[in-house]
Coordinates of C-alpha atoms in Angstrom, one line a residue:
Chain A
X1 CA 179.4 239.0 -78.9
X2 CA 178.7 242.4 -76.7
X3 CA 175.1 243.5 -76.5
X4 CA 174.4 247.4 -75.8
X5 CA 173.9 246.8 -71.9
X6 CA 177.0 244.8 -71.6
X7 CA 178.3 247.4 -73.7
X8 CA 177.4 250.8 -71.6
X9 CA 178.3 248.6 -68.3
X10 CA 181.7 248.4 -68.9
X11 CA 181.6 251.8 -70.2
X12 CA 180.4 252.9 -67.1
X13 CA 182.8 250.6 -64.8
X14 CA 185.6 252.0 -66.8
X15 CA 184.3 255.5 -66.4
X16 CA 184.6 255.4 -62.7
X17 CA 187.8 253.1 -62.4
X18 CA 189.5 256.0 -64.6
X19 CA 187.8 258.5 -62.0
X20 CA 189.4 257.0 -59.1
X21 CA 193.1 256.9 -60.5
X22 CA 192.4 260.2 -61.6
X23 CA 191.5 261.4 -57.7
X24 CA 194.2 259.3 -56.6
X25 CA 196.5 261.0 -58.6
X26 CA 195.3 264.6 -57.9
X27 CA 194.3 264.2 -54.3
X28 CA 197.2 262.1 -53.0
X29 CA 201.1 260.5 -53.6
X30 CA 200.9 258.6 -56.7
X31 CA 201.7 255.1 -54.7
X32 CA 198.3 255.7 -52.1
X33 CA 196.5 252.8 -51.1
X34 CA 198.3 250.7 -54.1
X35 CA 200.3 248.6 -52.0
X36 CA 198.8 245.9 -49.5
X37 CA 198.9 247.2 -45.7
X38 CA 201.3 246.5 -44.0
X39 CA 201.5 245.5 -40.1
X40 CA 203.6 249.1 -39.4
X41 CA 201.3 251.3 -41.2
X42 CA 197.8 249.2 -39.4
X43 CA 199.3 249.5 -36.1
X44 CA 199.8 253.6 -37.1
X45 CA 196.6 254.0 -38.2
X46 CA 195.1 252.0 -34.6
X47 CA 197.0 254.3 -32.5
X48 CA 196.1 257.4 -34.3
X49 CA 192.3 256.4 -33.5
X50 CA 193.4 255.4 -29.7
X51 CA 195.1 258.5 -29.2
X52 CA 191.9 260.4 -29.7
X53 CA 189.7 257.9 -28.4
X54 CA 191.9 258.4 -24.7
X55 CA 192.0 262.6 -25.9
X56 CA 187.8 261.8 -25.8
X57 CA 187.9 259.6 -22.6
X58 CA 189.9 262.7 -20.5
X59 CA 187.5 265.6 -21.9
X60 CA 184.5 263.3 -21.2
X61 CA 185.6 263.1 -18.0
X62 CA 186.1 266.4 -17.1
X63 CA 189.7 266.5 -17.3
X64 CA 190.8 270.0 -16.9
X65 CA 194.3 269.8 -18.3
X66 CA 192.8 268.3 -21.6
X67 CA 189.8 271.0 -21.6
X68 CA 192.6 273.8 -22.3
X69 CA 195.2 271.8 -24.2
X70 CA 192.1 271.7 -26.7
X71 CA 190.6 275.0 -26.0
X72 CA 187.0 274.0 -24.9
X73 CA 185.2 274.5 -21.8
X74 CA 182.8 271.6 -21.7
X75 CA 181.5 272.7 -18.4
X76 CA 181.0 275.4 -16.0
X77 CA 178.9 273.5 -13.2
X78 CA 181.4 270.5 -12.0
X79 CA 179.3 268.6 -13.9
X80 CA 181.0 265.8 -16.7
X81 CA 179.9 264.2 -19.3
X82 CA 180.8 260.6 -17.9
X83 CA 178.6 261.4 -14.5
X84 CA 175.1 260.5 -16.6
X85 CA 177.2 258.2 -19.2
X86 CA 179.1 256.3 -16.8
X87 CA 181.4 254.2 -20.0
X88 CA 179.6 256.2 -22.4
X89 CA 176.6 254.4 -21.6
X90 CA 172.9 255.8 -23.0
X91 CA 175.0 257.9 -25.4
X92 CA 173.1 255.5 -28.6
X93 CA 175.6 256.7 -31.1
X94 CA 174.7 254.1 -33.3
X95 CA 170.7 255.3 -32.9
X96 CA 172.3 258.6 -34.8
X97 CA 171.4 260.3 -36.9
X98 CA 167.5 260.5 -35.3
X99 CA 164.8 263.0 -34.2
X100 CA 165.6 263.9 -30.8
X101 CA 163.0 264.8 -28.7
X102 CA 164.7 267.2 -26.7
X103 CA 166.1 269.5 -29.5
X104 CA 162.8 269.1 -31.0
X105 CA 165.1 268.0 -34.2
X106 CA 166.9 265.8 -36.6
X107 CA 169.9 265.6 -34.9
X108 CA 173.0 263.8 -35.0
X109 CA 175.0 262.9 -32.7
X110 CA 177.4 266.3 -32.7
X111 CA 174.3 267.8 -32.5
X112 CA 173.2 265.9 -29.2
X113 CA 177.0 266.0 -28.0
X114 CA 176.7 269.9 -28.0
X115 CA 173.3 270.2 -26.7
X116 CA 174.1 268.7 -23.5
X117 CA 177.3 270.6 -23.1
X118 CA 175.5 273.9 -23.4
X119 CA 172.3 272.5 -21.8
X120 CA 173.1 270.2 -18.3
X121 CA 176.9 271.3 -18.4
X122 CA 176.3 274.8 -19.3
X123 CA 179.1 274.6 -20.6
X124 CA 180.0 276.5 -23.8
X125 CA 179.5 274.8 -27.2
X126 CA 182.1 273.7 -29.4
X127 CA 182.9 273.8 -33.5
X128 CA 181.3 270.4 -35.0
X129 CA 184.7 270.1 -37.1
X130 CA 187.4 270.6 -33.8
X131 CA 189.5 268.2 -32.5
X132 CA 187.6 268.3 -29.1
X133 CA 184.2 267.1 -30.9
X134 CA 186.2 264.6 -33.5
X135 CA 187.9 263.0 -29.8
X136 CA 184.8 262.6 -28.3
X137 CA 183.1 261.1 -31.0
X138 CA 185.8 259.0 -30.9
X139 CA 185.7 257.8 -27.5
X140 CA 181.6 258.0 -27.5
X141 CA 181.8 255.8 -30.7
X142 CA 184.4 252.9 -29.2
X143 CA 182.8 252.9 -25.8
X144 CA 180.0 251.4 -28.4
X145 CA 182.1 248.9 -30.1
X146 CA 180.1 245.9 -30.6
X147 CA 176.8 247.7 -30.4
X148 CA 174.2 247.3 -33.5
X149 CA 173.3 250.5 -35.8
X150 CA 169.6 251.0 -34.9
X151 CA 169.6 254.6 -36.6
X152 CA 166.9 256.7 -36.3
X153 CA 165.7 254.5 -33.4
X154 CA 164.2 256.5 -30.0
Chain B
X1 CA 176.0 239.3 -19.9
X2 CA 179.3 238.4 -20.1
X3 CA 180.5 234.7 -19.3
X4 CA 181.9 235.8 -16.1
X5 CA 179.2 237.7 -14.8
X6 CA 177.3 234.9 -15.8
X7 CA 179.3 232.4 -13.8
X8 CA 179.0 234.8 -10.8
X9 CA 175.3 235.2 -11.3
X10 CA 174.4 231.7 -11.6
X11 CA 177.1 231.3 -8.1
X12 CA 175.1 234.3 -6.2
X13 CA 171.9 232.3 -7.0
X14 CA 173.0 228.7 -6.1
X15 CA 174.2 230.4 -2.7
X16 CA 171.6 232.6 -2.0
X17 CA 168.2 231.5 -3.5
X18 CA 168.4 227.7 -3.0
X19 CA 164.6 226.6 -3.3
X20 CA 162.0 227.5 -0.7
X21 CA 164.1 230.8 0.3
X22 CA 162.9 234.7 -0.6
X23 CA 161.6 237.0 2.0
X24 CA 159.1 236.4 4.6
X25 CA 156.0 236.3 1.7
X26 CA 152.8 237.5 3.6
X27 CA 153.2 240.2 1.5
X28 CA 150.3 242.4 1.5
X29 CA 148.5 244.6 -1.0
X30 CA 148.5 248.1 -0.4
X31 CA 146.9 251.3 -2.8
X32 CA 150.1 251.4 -4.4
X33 CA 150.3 247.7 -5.3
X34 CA 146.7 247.8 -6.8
X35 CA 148.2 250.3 -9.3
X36 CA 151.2 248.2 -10.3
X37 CA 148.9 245.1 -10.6
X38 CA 146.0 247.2 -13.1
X39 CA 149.5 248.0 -14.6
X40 CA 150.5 244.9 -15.2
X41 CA 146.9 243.3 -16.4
X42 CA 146.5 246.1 -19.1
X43 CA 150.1 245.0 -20.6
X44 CA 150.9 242.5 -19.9
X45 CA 153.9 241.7 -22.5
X46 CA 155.5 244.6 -21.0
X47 CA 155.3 243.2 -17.4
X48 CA 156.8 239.9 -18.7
X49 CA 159.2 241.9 -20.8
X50 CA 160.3 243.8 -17.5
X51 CA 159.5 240.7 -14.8
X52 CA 157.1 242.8 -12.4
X53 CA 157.0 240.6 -9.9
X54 CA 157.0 240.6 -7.1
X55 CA 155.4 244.7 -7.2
X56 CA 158.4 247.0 -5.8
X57 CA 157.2 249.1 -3.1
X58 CA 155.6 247.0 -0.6
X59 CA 157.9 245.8 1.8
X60 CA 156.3 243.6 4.3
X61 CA 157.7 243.8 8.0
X62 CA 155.0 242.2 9.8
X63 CA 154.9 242.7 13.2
X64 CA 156.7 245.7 13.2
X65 CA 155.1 248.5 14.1
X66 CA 153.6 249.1 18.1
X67 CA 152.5 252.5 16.3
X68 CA 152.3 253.8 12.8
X69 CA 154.9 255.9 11.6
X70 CA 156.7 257.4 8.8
X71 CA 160.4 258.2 8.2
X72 CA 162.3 260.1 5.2
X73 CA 165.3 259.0 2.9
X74 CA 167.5 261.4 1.0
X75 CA 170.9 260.9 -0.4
X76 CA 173.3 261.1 -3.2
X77 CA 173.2 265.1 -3.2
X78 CA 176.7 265.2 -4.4
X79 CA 177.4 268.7 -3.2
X80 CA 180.2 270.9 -5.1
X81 CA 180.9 274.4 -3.4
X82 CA 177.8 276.6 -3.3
X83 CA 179.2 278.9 -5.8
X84 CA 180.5 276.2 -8.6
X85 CA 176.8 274.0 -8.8
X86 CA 173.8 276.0 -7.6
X87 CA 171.5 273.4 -9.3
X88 CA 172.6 270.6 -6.8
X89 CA 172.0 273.3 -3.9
X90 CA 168.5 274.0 -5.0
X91 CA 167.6 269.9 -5.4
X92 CA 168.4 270.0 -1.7
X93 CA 166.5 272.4 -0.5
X94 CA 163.4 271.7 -2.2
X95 CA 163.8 267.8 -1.0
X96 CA 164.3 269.6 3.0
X97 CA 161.3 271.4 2.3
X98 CA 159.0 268.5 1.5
X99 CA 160.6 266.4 4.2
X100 CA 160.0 269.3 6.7
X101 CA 156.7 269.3 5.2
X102 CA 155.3 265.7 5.8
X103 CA 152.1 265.4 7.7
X104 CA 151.9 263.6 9.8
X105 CA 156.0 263.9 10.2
X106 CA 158.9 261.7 9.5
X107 CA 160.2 260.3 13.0
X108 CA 163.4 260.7 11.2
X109 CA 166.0 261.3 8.5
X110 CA 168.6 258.8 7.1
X111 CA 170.8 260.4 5.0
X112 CA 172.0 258.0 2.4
X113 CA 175.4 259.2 1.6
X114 CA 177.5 261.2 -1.2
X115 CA 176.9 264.4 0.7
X116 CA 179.3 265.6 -0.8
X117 CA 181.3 265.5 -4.3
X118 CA 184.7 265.5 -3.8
X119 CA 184.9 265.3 -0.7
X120 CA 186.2 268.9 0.4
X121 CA 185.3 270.4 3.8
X122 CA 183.1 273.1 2.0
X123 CA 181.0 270.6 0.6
X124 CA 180.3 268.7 3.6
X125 CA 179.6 271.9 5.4
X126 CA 176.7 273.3 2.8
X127 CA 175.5 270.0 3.2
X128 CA 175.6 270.2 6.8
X129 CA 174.1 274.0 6.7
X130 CA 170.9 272.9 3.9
X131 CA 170.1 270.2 6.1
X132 CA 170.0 272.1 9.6
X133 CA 166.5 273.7 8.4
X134 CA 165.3 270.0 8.6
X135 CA 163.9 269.7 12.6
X136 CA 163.6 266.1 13.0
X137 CA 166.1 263.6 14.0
X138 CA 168.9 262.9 11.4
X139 CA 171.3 259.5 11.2
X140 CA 173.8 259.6 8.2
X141 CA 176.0 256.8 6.7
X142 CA 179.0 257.8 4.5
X143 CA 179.3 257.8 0.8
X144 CA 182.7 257.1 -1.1
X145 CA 182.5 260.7 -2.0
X146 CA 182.5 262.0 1.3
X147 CA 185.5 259.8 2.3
X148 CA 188.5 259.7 0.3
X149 CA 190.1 263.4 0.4
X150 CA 191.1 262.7 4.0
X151 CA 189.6 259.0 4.7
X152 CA 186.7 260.0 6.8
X153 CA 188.4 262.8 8.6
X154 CA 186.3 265.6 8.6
X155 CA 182.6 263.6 8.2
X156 CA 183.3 261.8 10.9
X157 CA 183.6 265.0 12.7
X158 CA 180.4 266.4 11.7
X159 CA 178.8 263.0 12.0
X160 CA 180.7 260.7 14.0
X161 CA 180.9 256.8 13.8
X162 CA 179.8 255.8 10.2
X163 CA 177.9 252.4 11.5
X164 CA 175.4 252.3 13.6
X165 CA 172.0 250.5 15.2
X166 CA 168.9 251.8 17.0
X167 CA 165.4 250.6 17.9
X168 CA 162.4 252.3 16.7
X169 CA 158.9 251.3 17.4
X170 CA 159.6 247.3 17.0
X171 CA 162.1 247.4 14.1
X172 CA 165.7 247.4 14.7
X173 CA 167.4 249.9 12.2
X174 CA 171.4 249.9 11.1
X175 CA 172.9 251.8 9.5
X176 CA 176.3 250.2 8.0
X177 CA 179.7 251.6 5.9
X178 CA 180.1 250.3 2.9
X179 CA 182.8 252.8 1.7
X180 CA 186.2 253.2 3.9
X181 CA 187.7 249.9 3.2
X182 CA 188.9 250.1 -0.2
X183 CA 191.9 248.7 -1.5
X184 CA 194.8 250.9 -1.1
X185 CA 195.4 252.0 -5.1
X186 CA 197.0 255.2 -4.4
X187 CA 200.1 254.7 -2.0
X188 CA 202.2 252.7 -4.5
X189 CA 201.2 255.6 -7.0
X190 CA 202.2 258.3 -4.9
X191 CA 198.8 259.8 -5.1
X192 CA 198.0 263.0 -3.7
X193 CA 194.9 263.3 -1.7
X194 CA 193.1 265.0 -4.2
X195 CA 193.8 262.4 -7.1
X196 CA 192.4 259.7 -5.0
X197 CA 189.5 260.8 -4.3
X198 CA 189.4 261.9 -7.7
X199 CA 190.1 258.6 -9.2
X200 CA 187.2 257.5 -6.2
X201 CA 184.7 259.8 -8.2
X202 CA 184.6 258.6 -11.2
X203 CA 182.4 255.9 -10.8
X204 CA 183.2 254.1 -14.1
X205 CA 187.0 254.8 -13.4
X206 CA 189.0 251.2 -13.4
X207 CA 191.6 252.8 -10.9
X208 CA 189.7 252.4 -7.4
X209 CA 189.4 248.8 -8.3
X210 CA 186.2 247.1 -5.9
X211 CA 186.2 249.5 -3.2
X212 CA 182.7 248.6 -2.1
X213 CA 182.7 246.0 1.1
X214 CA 181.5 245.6 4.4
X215 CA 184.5 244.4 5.9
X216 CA 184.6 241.6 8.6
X217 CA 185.1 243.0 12.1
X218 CA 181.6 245.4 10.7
X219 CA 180.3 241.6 10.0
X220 CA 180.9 240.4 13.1
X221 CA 179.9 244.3 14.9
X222 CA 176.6 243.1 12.9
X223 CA 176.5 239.6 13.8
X224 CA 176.3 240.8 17.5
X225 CA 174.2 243.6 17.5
X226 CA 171.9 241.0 16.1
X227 CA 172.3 238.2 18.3
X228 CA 169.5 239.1 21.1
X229 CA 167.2 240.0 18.2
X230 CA 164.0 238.0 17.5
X231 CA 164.5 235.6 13.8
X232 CA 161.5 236.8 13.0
X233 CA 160.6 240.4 14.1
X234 CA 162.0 243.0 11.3
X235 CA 165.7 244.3 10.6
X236 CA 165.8 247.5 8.0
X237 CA 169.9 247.8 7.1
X238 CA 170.7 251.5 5.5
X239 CA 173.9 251.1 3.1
X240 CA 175.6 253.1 1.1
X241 CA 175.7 250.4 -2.1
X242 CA 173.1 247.4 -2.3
X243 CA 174.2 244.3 -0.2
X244 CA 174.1 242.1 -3.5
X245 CA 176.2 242.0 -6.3
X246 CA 174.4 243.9 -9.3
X247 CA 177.0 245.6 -11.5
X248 CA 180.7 245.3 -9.6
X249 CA 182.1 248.0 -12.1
X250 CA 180.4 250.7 -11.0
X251 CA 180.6 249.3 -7.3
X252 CA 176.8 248.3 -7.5
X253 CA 177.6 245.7 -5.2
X254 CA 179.5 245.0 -2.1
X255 CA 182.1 242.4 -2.4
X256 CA 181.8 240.7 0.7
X257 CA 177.9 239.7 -0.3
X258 CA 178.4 236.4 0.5
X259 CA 179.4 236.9 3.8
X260 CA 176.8 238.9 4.9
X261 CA 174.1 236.7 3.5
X262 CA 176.0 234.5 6.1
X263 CA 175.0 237.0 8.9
X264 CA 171.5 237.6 7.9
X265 CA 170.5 234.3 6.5
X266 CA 168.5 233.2 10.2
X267 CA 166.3 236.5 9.9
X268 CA 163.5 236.4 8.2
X269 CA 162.3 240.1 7.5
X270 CA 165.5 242.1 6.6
X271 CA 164.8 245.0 4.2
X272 CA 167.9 246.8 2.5
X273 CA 167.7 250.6 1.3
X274 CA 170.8 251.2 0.1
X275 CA 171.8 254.6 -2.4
X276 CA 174.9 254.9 -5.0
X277 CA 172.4 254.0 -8.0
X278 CA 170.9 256.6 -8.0
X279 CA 167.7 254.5 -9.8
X280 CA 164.8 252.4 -8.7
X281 CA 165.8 249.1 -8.0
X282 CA 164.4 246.1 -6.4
X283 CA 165.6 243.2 -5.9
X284 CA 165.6 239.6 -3.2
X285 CA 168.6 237.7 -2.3
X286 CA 168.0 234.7 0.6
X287 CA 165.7 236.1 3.2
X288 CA 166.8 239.9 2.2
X289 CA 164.7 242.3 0.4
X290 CA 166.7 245.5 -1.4
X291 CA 165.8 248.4 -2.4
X292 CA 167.9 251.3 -4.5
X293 CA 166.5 254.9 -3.7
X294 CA 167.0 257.7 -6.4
X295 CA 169.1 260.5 -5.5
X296 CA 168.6 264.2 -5.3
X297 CA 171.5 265.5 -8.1
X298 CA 171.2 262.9 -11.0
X299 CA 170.0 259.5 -12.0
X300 CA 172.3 257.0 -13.2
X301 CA 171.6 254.9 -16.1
X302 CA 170.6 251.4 -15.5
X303 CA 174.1 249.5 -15.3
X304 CA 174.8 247.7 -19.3
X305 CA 173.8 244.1 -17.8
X306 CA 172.7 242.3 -14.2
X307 CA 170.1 244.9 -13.4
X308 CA 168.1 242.4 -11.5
X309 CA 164.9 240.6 -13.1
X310 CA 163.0 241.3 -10.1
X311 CA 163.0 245.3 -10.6
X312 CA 160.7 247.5 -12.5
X313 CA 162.1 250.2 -13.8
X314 CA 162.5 253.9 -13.5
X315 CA 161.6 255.8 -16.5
X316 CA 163.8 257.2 -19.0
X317 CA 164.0 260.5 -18.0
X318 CA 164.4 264.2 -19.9
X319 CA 168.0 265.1 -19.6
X320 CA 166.7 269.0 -20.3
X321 CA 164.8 268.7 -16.7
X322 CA 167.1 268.4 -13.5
X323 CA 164.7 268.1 -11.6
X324 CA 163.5 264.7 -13.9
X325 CA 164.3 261.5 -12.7
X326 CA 165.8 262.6 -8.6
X327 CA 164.0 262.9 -6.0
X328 CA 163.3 261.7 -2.4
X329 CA 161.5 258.9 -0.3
X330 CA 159.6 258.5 2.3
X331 CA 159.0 254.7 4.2
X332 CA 155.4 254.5 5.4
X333 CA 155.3 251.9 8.6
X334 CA 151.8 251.3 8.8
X335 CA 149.0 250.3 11.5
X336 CA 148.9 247.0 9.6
X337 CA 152.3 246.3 10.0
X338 CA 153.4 247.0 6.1
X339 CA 156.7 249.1 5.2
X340 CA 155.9 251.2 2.0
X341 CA 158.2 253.0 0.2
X342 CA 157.4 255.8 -2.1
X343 CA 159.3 257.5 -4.6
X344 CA 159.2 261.3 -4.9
X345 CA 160.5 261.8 -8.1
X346 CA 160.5 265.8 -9.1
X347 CA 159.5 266.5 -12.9
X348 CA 156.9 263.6 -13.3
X349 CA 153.8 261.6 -11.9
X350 CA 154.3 258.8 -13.2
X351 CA 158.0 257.0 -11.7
X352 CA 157.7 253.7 -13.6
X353 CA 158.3 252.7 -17.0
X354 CA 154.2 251.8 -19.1
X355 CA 156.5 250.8 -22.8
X356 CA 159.5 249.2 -23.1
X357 CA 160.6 252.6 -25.2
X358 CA 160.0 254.2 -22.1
X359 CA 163.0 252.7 -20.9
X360 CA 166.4 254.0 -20.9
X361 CA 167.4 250.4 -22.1
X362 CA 165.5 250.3 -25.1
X363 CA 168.0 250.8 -27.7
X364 CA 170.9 248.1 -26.7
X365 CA 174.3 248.7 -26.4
X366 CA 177.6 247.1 -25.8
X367 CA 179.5 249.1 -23.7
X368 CA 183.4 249.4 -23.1
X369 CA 185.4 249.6 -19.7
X370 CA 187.0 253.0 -19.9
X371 CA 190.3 253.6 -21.1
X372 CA 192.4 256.7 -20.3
X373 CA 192.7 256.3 -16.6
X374 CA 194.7 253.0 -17.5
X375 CA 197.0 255.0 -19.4
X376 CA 197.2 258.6 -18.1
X377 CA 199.6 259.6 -16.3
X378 CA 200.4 256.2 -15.1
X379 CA 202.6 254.9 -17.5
X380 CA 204.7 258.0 -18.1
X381 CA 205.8 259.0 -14.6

């Protein structure tokens, strides 16, 4: 015997199970994230994150050839982002999102990443959504890996 | 901390600290000290937090002085040409300024290293010209920075031989290199001059390897400048990096620690002002007191592990201020035979941390080696 709450939950589950296979079929090839990984397509997805974590590593530390392959000047002083976050250290990104004192805002951690380029670096800032900023979140965020999220802490 | 840096602690302890050995303790209280101390009464879960003791800048060399006198510490200015970095430039002036200022004066300057940033003849020559307004004597030891471009070539020119010793009032000063005897990384590699001392730049680079050493015919240079000197009367040893092993990779260390605990082990007062960290740091290893001066361009993080229990720490300071958190020093020798070293950091009074959110390792972390210089361009010639 169904009782009306039993009733409207699996309404409701199959409501959004038809949602999903209905995104999955609009959004991507009918076969997407249907069958189990396999070891090929893990080890494709690993190095598509490593190759913008080392993209991160270069512009963090001020390498030049990377700077222009991605279009960004980061700096105009000599000054890198690795020479006060030696490893990405004091970077916090897993205190993000949090006020930050010196923006005298809620920031995350795009936010903070282009407020010291344009503020110690003087460099010039850079489109939240490019490649340069997605790399060195990247690289910020796995020079981190194995710290705790504390977000929002100072 | 990581097993092996645990292993190597617990080893740097069992050789250096076995029981009944730390400085000469007649420590004595000074103005500063009486601050620390009110410090650490009115909080005291933030003194046990942070280990304040013993108090940092009170360096006992008793029987030192036959007069009173003071002398001034700057280093780590990390010079890039005048026209790339004028920030760096103006750091340097203001710091020869204040030193020029003293009253009653510094007998002298030691100049800590990292003149320069990458070593290039135009930045040890600004470094040379913003310190020529300074009138009193001047003794400089080399930083990795001002090395590796052409080994040594041109600071040795403007400063000659990069260890030395001298005599000053009833304290026998030296000043030592802890740079030029890395391991040869770039020959193999086919480096050019320019991507050595890059790779020598980047201080977290995995490249360079443990550069940082004293080297054993400067050991045994040491050993015998030593040898007619009284156990017991005071040694102050200027290095580049700290004589003890805090954070090897960052070079906060010197690899050959053990060895020269092996030289200064029979003297009783030795005090250590060393650069590189550009931090306040204190620390005691055998009979040797250390202490890490700040630098003039930037301050370094504290290191993610083995900053030493012993040292209070620096402030977390605003990255939208650089004149916050550099600075200068001058070492006090006074009447009373004390050696007091204060901190002249620019942008604030107060140096030391009063909350543990005060310090820049409140929010923990687990950091990475980095990753890219592994990669790039080494593996695809």
């Amino acid at each position: 015997m169904i009782n009306t709450s039993t009733f409207l939950c699996i309404l409701r589950r199959s409501t959004v199970a038809g949602a999903v296979v209905a995104a999955a079929v609009v959004v991507g090839p009918a076969s997407a994230n249907k069958d189990p990984v396999t070891p090929k397509q893990l080890k494709l997805y690993q190095e598509a994150f490593m190759e913008e974590v080392r993209k991160g590593d270069l512009l963090f530390h001020g390498d030049a050839a990377m700077a222009e392959q991605l279009g960004v000047k980061l700096s105009t002083t000599g000054w890198a982002c690795a020479m006060c976050h030696p490893m990405a250290s004091d970077t916090h990104p897993h205190a993000f999102p949090k006020f930050q004192q010196s923006m005298a805002k809620f920031a995350t951690l795009r936010d903070m990443i282009n407020w010291c380029i344009e503020k110690p670096n003087q460099g010039e800032k850079i489109d939240p959504e490019s490649e340069a900023m997605k790399a060195l979140e990247a690289y910020i965020t796995w020079s981190n890996t194995g710290s705790v999220l504390v977000p929002g802490k100072y | 901390m990581s097993d092996e840096l645990d292993r190597i602690r617990r080893e740097m302890h069992a050789v250096l600290q076995p029981p009944g050995v730390r400085p000469d303790d007649s420590l004595q209280i000074t103005r500063r000290t009486f601050i620390h101390r009110s410090l650490l009464f009115g909080a005291a879960s933030v003194g046990q937090t942070f280990a304040w003791w013993p108090l940092l800048n009170t360096i006992d060399v008793a029987h030192a002085a036959e007069a009173p006198f003071k002398f001034a510490w700057i280093s780590d200015t990390h010079l890039y040409e005048r026209s790339l970095n004028t920030r760096f430039v103006d750091k340097v002036v203001r710091a020869v300024q204040e030193v020029q200022a003293m009253d009653p004066p510094a007998d002298f300057l030691i100049f800590g290293g990292d003149l320069a940033q990458l070593g290039k003849i135009e930045e040890l020559e600004l470094g040379v010209e913003l310190l020529k307004d300074l009138k009193i004597k001047k003794y400089y030891i080399p930083g990795e920075h001002d090395w590796y471009l052409d080994m040594g070539k041109k600071w040795g020119e403007l400063f000659g031989q990069p260890n030395w010793t001298f005599d000053h009032k009833g304290v026998r000063f030296i000043g030592l290199d802890t740079v030029s005897r890395g391991p040869d990384y770039w020959t193999a590699k086919k480096m050019t001059p320019e991507e050595r001392m890059g790779h020598m730049a980047t201080l977290d680079g995995t490249v360079a390897g443990a550069w940082a050493g004293v080297g054993r015919e400067q050991l045994d240079w040491m050993q015998k400048t030593l040898a007619e000197w009284d156990k017991s009367k005071p040694i102050v040893i200027f290095s580049h990096n700290p004589l003890y092993e805090y954070y090897p990779p960052w070079n906060f260390w010197v690899r050959d620690w053990r060895e020269v605990n092996d030289v200064l082990k029979p003297y009783t007062k030795v005090t250590n002002i060393h650069g590189h960290v550009h931090q306040v740091l204190y620390n005691e290893i055998g009979s040797m007191r250390s202490i890490g001066m700040l630098a003039t361009s930037w301050p370094w993080p504290y290191a993610p592990e083995g900053v030493p229990k012993l040292t209070k720490p620096m402030i977390r300071v605003d990255p939208g201020d650089p004149f916050d958190g550099v600075g200068w020093e001058t070492v006090n020798v006074n009447a009373d035979d004390k050696v007091d070293v204060e901190y002249i950091m620019w942008g604030r009074k107060e140096v030391f941390v009063r909350s543990p959110e005060d310090h820049d390792k409140s929010i923990e972390e687990v950091i990475q080696p980095r990753i890219a210089d592994r990669q790039y361009p080494w593996e695809n010639p």
